[in-house]
XYZ file of C-alpha atoms in Angstrom:
414
model
C 1.836 -11.249 19.568
C -0.373 -8.270 18.560
C 2.724 -6.254 17.575
C 0.606 -3.260 16.558
C -0.264 -2.592 20.216
C 3.355 -1.924 21.245
C 5.204 1.379 20.987
C 8.791 1.856 19.840
C 10.035 2.239 23.442
C 8.532 -1.142 24.360
C 10.035 -2.803 21.295
C 13.500 -1.355 21.920
C 13.329 -2.577 25.529
C 12.364 -6.081 24.365
C 15.228 -5.962 21.854
C 17.693 -5.172 24.664
C 16.309 -8.046 26.754
C 16.460 -10.564 23.901
C 20.051 -10.204 22.669
C 21.207 -13.503 21.187
C 17.648 -14.833 21.170
C 15.495 -15.419 18.091
C 12.437 -13.152 18.074
C 9.182 -13.791 16.201
C 6.753 -10.881 15.882
C 3.108 -11.620 15.041
C 0.379 -9.310 13.790
C -2.605 -9.473 11.473
C -1.988 -5.791 10.651
C 1.580 -4.645 11.396
C 2.023 -0.914 11.920
C 3.518 1.013 8.959
C 6.993 1.344 10.526
C 7.330 -2.405 11.122
C 5.966 -3.339 7.697
C 8.329 -0.877 6.050
C 11.291 -2.457 7.877
C 10.245 -5.867 6.539
C 9.716 -4.623 2.985
C 13.104 -2.881 3.097
C 14.923 -6.093 4.015
C 15.833 -5.031 7.565
C 13.588 -7.758 8.983
C 12.606 -11.110 7.515
C 8.921 -11.623 6.832
C 6.576 -14.501 6.146
C 2.803 -14.531 5.776
C 0.200 -17.110 6.804
C -2.333 -17.205 3.991
C -4.245 -20.430 4.642
C -7.515 -19.680 6.471
C -8.865 -21.782 9.351
C -10.958 -24.728 8.211
C -14.670 -24.202 7.503
C -14.574 -20.423 7.894
C -16.184 -17.817 5.643
C -14.958 -14.273 4.913
C -16.863 -11.600 6.830
C -19.354 -9.837 4.556
C -18.511 -6.156 4.985
C -20.718 -3.104 4.410
C -19.779 0.583 4.622
C -22.832 2.829 4.814
C -24.426 5.919 6.314
C -25.919 5.153 9.714
C -29.546 4.133 9.252
C -31.551 2.813 12.211
C -33.857 0.748 9.983
C -30.921 -1.078 8.351
C -29.143 -1.588 11.681
C -32.264 -2.853 13.451
C -32.952 -5.283 10.617
C -29.384 -6.634 10.841
C -29.753 -7.145 14.602
C -33.113 -8.917 14.236
C -31.770 -11.279 11.559
C -28.802 -12.259 13.725
C -30.926 -12.782 16.833
C -33.546 -14.787 14.898
C -30.882 -17.291 13.813
C -29.773 -17.668 17.436
C -26.663 -15.515 17.142
C -25.248 -12.538 19.043
C -24.266 -9.002 18.061
C -21.468 -6.589 18.949
C -22.678 -2.980 18.769
C -19.704 -0.649 19.088
C -20.458 2.807 20.511
C -17.101 4.236 21.544
C -18.237 6.951 23.991
C -18.605 5.853 27.599
C -20.541 9.070 28.424
C -23.443 8.100 26.155
C -23.133 4.321 25.901
C -26.034 3.683 28.316
C -28.311 6.016 26.314
C -27.340 4.118 23.156
C -28.281 0.808 24.789
C -31.607 2.282 25.971
C -32.406 3.572 22.478
C -31.779 0.092 21.048
C -34.028 -1.421 23.712
C -36.851 0.973 22.782
C -36.526 0.244 19.067
C -36.361 -3.545 19.520
C -38.353 -4.512 22.637
C -37.497 -7.828 24.279
C -33.832 -7.686 23.258
C -31.386 -8.890 25.920
C -28.756 -6.130 25.931
C -25.506 -5.837 27.894
C -23.047 -2.947 28.189
C -19.245 -3.262 28.418
C -16.560 -0.571 28.619
C -13.218 0.037 30.300
C -14.527 2.284 33.083
C -16.609 -0.486 34.629
C -15.344 -2.318 37.697
C -13.469 -5.541 37.057
C -16.215 -7.655 38.635
C -19.038 -5.949 36.713
C -17.163 -6.240 33.424
C -16.361 -9.886 34.132
C -20.035 -10.647 34.809
C -21.133 -9.020 31.533
C -18.526 -10.840 29.472
C -19.400 -14.148 31.116
C -23.078 -13.562 30.305
C -22.103 -12.813 26.700
C -20.014 -15.990 26.530
C -22.883 -18.041 28.005
C -25.333 -16.629 25.447
C -27.474 -14.782 28.005
C -26.836 -11.470 26.197
C -28.029 -11.055 22.606
C -26.499 -7.629 21.891
C -23.374 -6.307 23.603
C -23.159 -2.512 23.377
C -19.466 -1.873 23.903
C -16.377 0.234 23.267
C -13.132 -0.875 21.621
C -12.484 -2.984 24.718
C -13.504 -5.932 22.507
C -10.714 -5.283 19.968
C -8.450 -8.194 20.953
C -8.628 -11.364 22.983
C -12.323 -12.183 22.568
C -13.387 -15.443 20.948
C -17.158 -15.898 21.008
C -18.065 -18.099 18.004
C -21.787 -17.347 18.353
C -21.275 -13.567 17.821
C -21.435 -13.085 14.065
C -22.705 -9.561 13.458
C -20.658 -6.434 14.182
C -22.026 -2.890 13.965
C -19.706 0.102 14.421
C -20.880 3.687 14.823
C -18.640 6.507 13.518
C -16.302 4.032 11.820
C -14.544 6.943 10.095
C -12.889 7.805 13.433
C -10.999 4.517 13.656
C -7.659 3.538 12.166
C -7.543 1.023 9.334
C -5.764 -1.726 11.264
C -8.121 -1.133 14.211
C -11.152 -1.637 11.966
C -9.640 -4.890 10.687
C -8.950 -6.094 14.237
C -12.518 -5.283 15.279
C -13.914 -7.126 12.267
C -11.927 -10.139 13.458
C -14.250 -10.441 16.478
C -16.901 -12.000 14.226
C -16.682 -14.819 11.713
C -15.011 -17.177 14.190
C -17.300 -20.134 13.482
C -18.756 -22.012 10.517
C -21.530 -19.395 10.099
C -21.578 -16.452 7.718
C -20.702 -13.232 9.548
C -21.529 -9.593 8.830
C -19.805 -6.297 9.648
C -21.461 -2.888 9.249
C -19.167 0.143 9.328
C -21.369 3.222 9.618
C -20.816 6.980 9.665
C -23.105 9.946 10.306
C -25.303 10.807 7.282
C -24.608 14.545 7.596
C -20.835 14.185 7.881
C -18.378 15.142 5.135
C -15.699 12.463 5.317
C -12.070 13.486 4.977
C -10.075 12.032 2.086
C -8.079 9.844 4.499
C -11.261 8.542 6.161
C -12.719 7.683 2.741
C -9.553 5.758 1.855
C -9.696 3.799 5.122
C -13.349 2.854 4.704
C -12.823 1.926 1.049
C -9.912 -0.310 2.024
C -11.821 -2.122 4.784
C -14.702 -2.731 2.339
C -12.484 -3.862 -0.548
C -10.182 -6.153 1.450
C -12.577 -8.530 3.170
C -11.296 -11.915 1.990
C -9.056 -14.233 4.027
C -5.446 -13.157 4.200
C -6.374 -9.519 3.623
C -4.550 -8.302 6.738
C -1.315 -7.883 4.784
C -3.084 -5.932 2.022
C -4.724 -3.722 4.639
C -1.365 -3.109 6.318
C 0.098 -2.170 2.923
C -2.754 0.268 2.276
C -2.268 1.673 5.792
C 1.403 2.215 4.952
C 0.398 4.142 1.825
C -2.176 6.262 3.677
C -0.261 7.007 6.886
C 3.355 6.865 5.723
C 6.227 4.689 6.965
C 7.152 6.581 10.130
C 10.686 7.084 11.401
C 13.109 4.171 11.209
C 15.458 5.684 13.810
C 12.882 7.559 15.889
C 9.703 6.907 17.815
C 7.141 7.807 15.133
C 5.443 4.626 13.914
C 3.689 6.336 11.015
C 4.041 9.582 9.063
C 5.378 10.787 5.725
C 8.847 12.109 4.917
C 9.081 15.902 4.950
C 12.558 16.766 3.675
C 12.969 13.733 1.382
C 10.315 12.173 -0.858
C 9.200 8.685 0.166
C 10.498 7.029 -3.009
C 13.904 8.677 -2.505
C 13.844 7.606 1.146
C 13.230 3.977 0.134
C 16.000 4.195 -2.447
C 18.498 5.533 0.125
C 17.370 2.924 2.648
C 17.730 0.128 0.080
C 21.275 1.267 -0.712
C 22.162 1.351 2.993
C 20.764 -2.162 3.545
C 22.717 -3.555 0.561
C 25.905 -1.919 1.836
C 25.377 -3.393 5.312
C 24.797 -6.831 3.777
C 27.997 -6.540 1.744
C 26.129 -6.830 -1.546
C 27.384 -5.242 -4.734
C 25.922 -1.746 -5.215
C 23.155 -1.437 -7.768
C 23.899 0.081 -11.143
C 22.910 3.765 -11.270
C 19.581 4.639 -12.844
C 19.775 6.030 -16.366
C 18.619 9.624 -16.823
C 17.200 11.012 -20.066
C 16.933 14.628 -21.203
C 15.435 14.851 -24.692
C 13.700 17.731 -26.456
C 10.256 16.128 -26.588
C 6.972 16.874 -24.839
C 6.658 14.461 -21.911
C 4.143 15.193 -19.178
C 0.749 14.232 -17.739
C -1.405 17.252 -18.516
C -3.933 18.291 -15.869
C -6.593 18.507 -18.571
C -6.125 14.747 -19.022
C -5.731 13.782 -15.320
C -7.200 16.530 -13.161
C -6.213 15.359 -9.655
C -2.646 16.195 -8.676
C -2.336 13.105 -6.487
C -3.257 10.827 -9.398
C -0.785 12.583 -11.704
C 2.014 12.093 -9.164
C 1.070 8.432 -8.848
C 1.298 8.015 -12.633
C 4.724 9.692 -12.726
C 5.903 7.361 -9.963
C 4.586 4.252 -11.698
C 6.069 5.275 -15.047
C 9.455 5.703 -13.382
C 9.166 2.102 -12.146
C 8.743 0.614 -15.654
C 11.379 -2.065 -16.265
C 10.264 -3.873 -19.431
C 7.773 -3.854 -22.298
C 5.212 -5.823 -20.290
C 5.245 -3.192 -17.516
C 4.782 -0.450 -20.120
C 1.896 -2.257 -21.861
C 0.095 -3.007 -18.575
C 0.335 0.595 -17.388
C -0.790 1.970 -20.752
C -3.820 -0.364 -20.773
C -4.792 0.856 -17.297
C -4.357 4.523 -18.273
C -6.550 4.097 -21.364
C -9.169 2.271 -19.290
C -9.269 4.979 -16.592
C -8.734 8.207 -18.516
C -9.296 7.483 -22.209
C -6.910 7.787 -25.138
C -3.695 9.401 -23.825
C -2.097 12.501 -25.381
C 1.382 12.408 -26.932
C 3.012 13.696 -23.731
C 1.866 10.632 -21.761
C 2.947 8.207 -24.494
C 6.356 9.899 -24.596
C 6.722 9.522 -20.826
C 6.142 5.780 -21.086
C 8.562 5.511 -24.021
C 11.223 7.457 -22.095
C 10.792 5.198 -19.047
C 11.224 2.119 -21.242
C 14.231 3.715 -22.985
C 15.897 4.393 -19.617
C 15.288 0.815 -18.453
C 16.765 -0.691 -21.629
C 19.723 1.705 -21.584
C 20.536 0.824 -17.983
C 20.842 -2.857 -18.976
C 23.783 -1.983 -21.258
C 25.529 0.373 -18.799
C 24.215 3.649 -20.236
C 23.755 6.059 -17.335
C 22.802 9.286 -19.124
C 21.052 10.235 -22.382
C 21.158 13.923 -23.263
C 20.196 15.837 -26.381
C 22.437 18.713 -27.450
C 21.315 20.557 -30.568
C 21.353 17.963 -33.367
C 23.112 15.252 -31.352
C 22.224 12.832 -28.566
C 25.011 11.877 -26.144
C 24.984 8.454 -24.441
C 27.282 8.313 -21.376
C 28.447 4.816 -20.335
C 29.480 3.496 -16.922
C 31.522 0.725 -18.556
C 32.716 0.166 -22.092
C 31.947 -2.855 -24.261
C 34.608 -2.490 -26.975
C 33.172 -5.213 -29.211
C 29.682 -3.707 -29.147
C 30.939 -0.156 -29.755
C 33.139 -1.342 -32.645
C 30.240 -3.255 -34.199
C 27.960 -0.236 -33.830
C 30.447 2.139 -35.448
C 30.852 -0.325 -38.341
C 27.102 -0.761 -38.822
C 26.005 0.672 -42.206
C 23.105 2.572 -40.592
C 25.366 4.250 -38.024
C 28.918 4.330 -39.401
C 28.550 7.971 -40.514
C 26.394 9.095 -37.583
C 28.014 7.584 -34.466
C 31.202 8.872 -32.886
C 32.998 7.463 -29.841
C 34.252 10.402 -27.742
C 37.437 8.990 -26.254
C 38.506 12.374 -24.852
C 35.377 12.781 -22.682
C 35.568 12.339 -18.890
C 33.501 9.163 -19.222
C 33.016 6.841 -22.226
C 30.450 8.560 -24.456
C 28.742 7.775 -27.751
C 27.458 10.660 -29.865
C 24.570 10.041 -32.260
C 23.967 12.581 -35.019
C 20.201 12.910 -35.429
C 18.506 12.461 -38.798
C 16.283 15.301 -39.951
C 12.517 14.895 -39.675
C 12.465 12.171 -36.971
C 12.126 13.067 -33.278
C 15.035 12.398 -30.940
C 13.087 9.968 -28.735
C 12.261 7.601 -31.592
C 15.855 7.677 -32.872
C 17.236 7.093 -29.367
C 14.980 4.056 -28.900
C 16.139 2.492 -32.172
C 19.770 3.286 -31.328
C 19.605 1.662 -27.861
C 17.889 -1.424 -29.291
C 20.680 -1.777 -31.854
C 23.403 -1.265 -29.233
C 21.736 -3.846 -26.949
C 21.699 -6.382 -29.777
C 25.479 -5.968 -30.211
C 26.070 -6.168 -26.436
C 24.053 -9.387 -26.210
C 25.531 -10.971 -29.342
């Protein structure tokens, strides 16, 4: 249980100890390396999506630290007979933090808990919290796992930008463990410029607050931190010498080979003399442009293309011709792959279609078609089966290639 708290060395040791034994790993937020192994097919995965009975999602707020807002949240929780976790993750100043709270809200019963306390003192504080004698527990991340106090239903975290995404989700899990509505406040210093990664983490913890969101948070953590090293000790991190998409492709091929499955058909490439790019005047951020290129490359059918185009129009406005051509090329490649075309290349006034396997009936029907009989040639002398299409004047090569592939597909599927 709590897989995210174990390092690779621990896991490898457990693997050695458990040879021949079935192993079940549990986590609300698996670390990127483990999640990547599951998504890649190396490990089986199932998710528990049904929430406990009579529970409500924790209402989550991300905001600049404001004493007035925080004090009001504490008062509201105490007035309804509940308890509060106040997370201040510096043992050097935790007592001063508790004293400041006491001055701002006189009469509050406050306790302090952190890992440098003696076992007896810590046990006494936690017992008092469990018994309801403490209204606000000022604490460190010592509360992250293992605590189940149903009456504690407000969580306040200082400097939440310093925590990892899965850690924030685990901490939020300390509240909302009863039939009452629970609240979590993730705060950061008002004068602090958050890093891009910190902004992504806080946005994710705010956006994914419903039941069953642990998997979505783990997926977002994988995107932010990277998948780590499958054969090494790093449990997060991005690929340096190989792009992540290429890494996943190579890993997928290796898994299929190990499973004895038939290798996937090669992706179709296309090299046509048309403008096809996402201009920075249209999408200014480089990261967003790369994401669009990646998503266009993943288009597999007309529905994928339409959905992506709708999103692009909604986010950036009417797209230029270069973007529309990119989507058309992605769809052309997907359709061509279905009929064993592995390469589409324009040479002067011709487009060459290289095949991985030959469908004689379809090629014969295409060459006999009135629209193509004078324009299509089968190059039998080429290293690989190749069809050459002579382009018509006045129509761009992309449009003609799309019509040609659609016609060839119709003969292949006849």
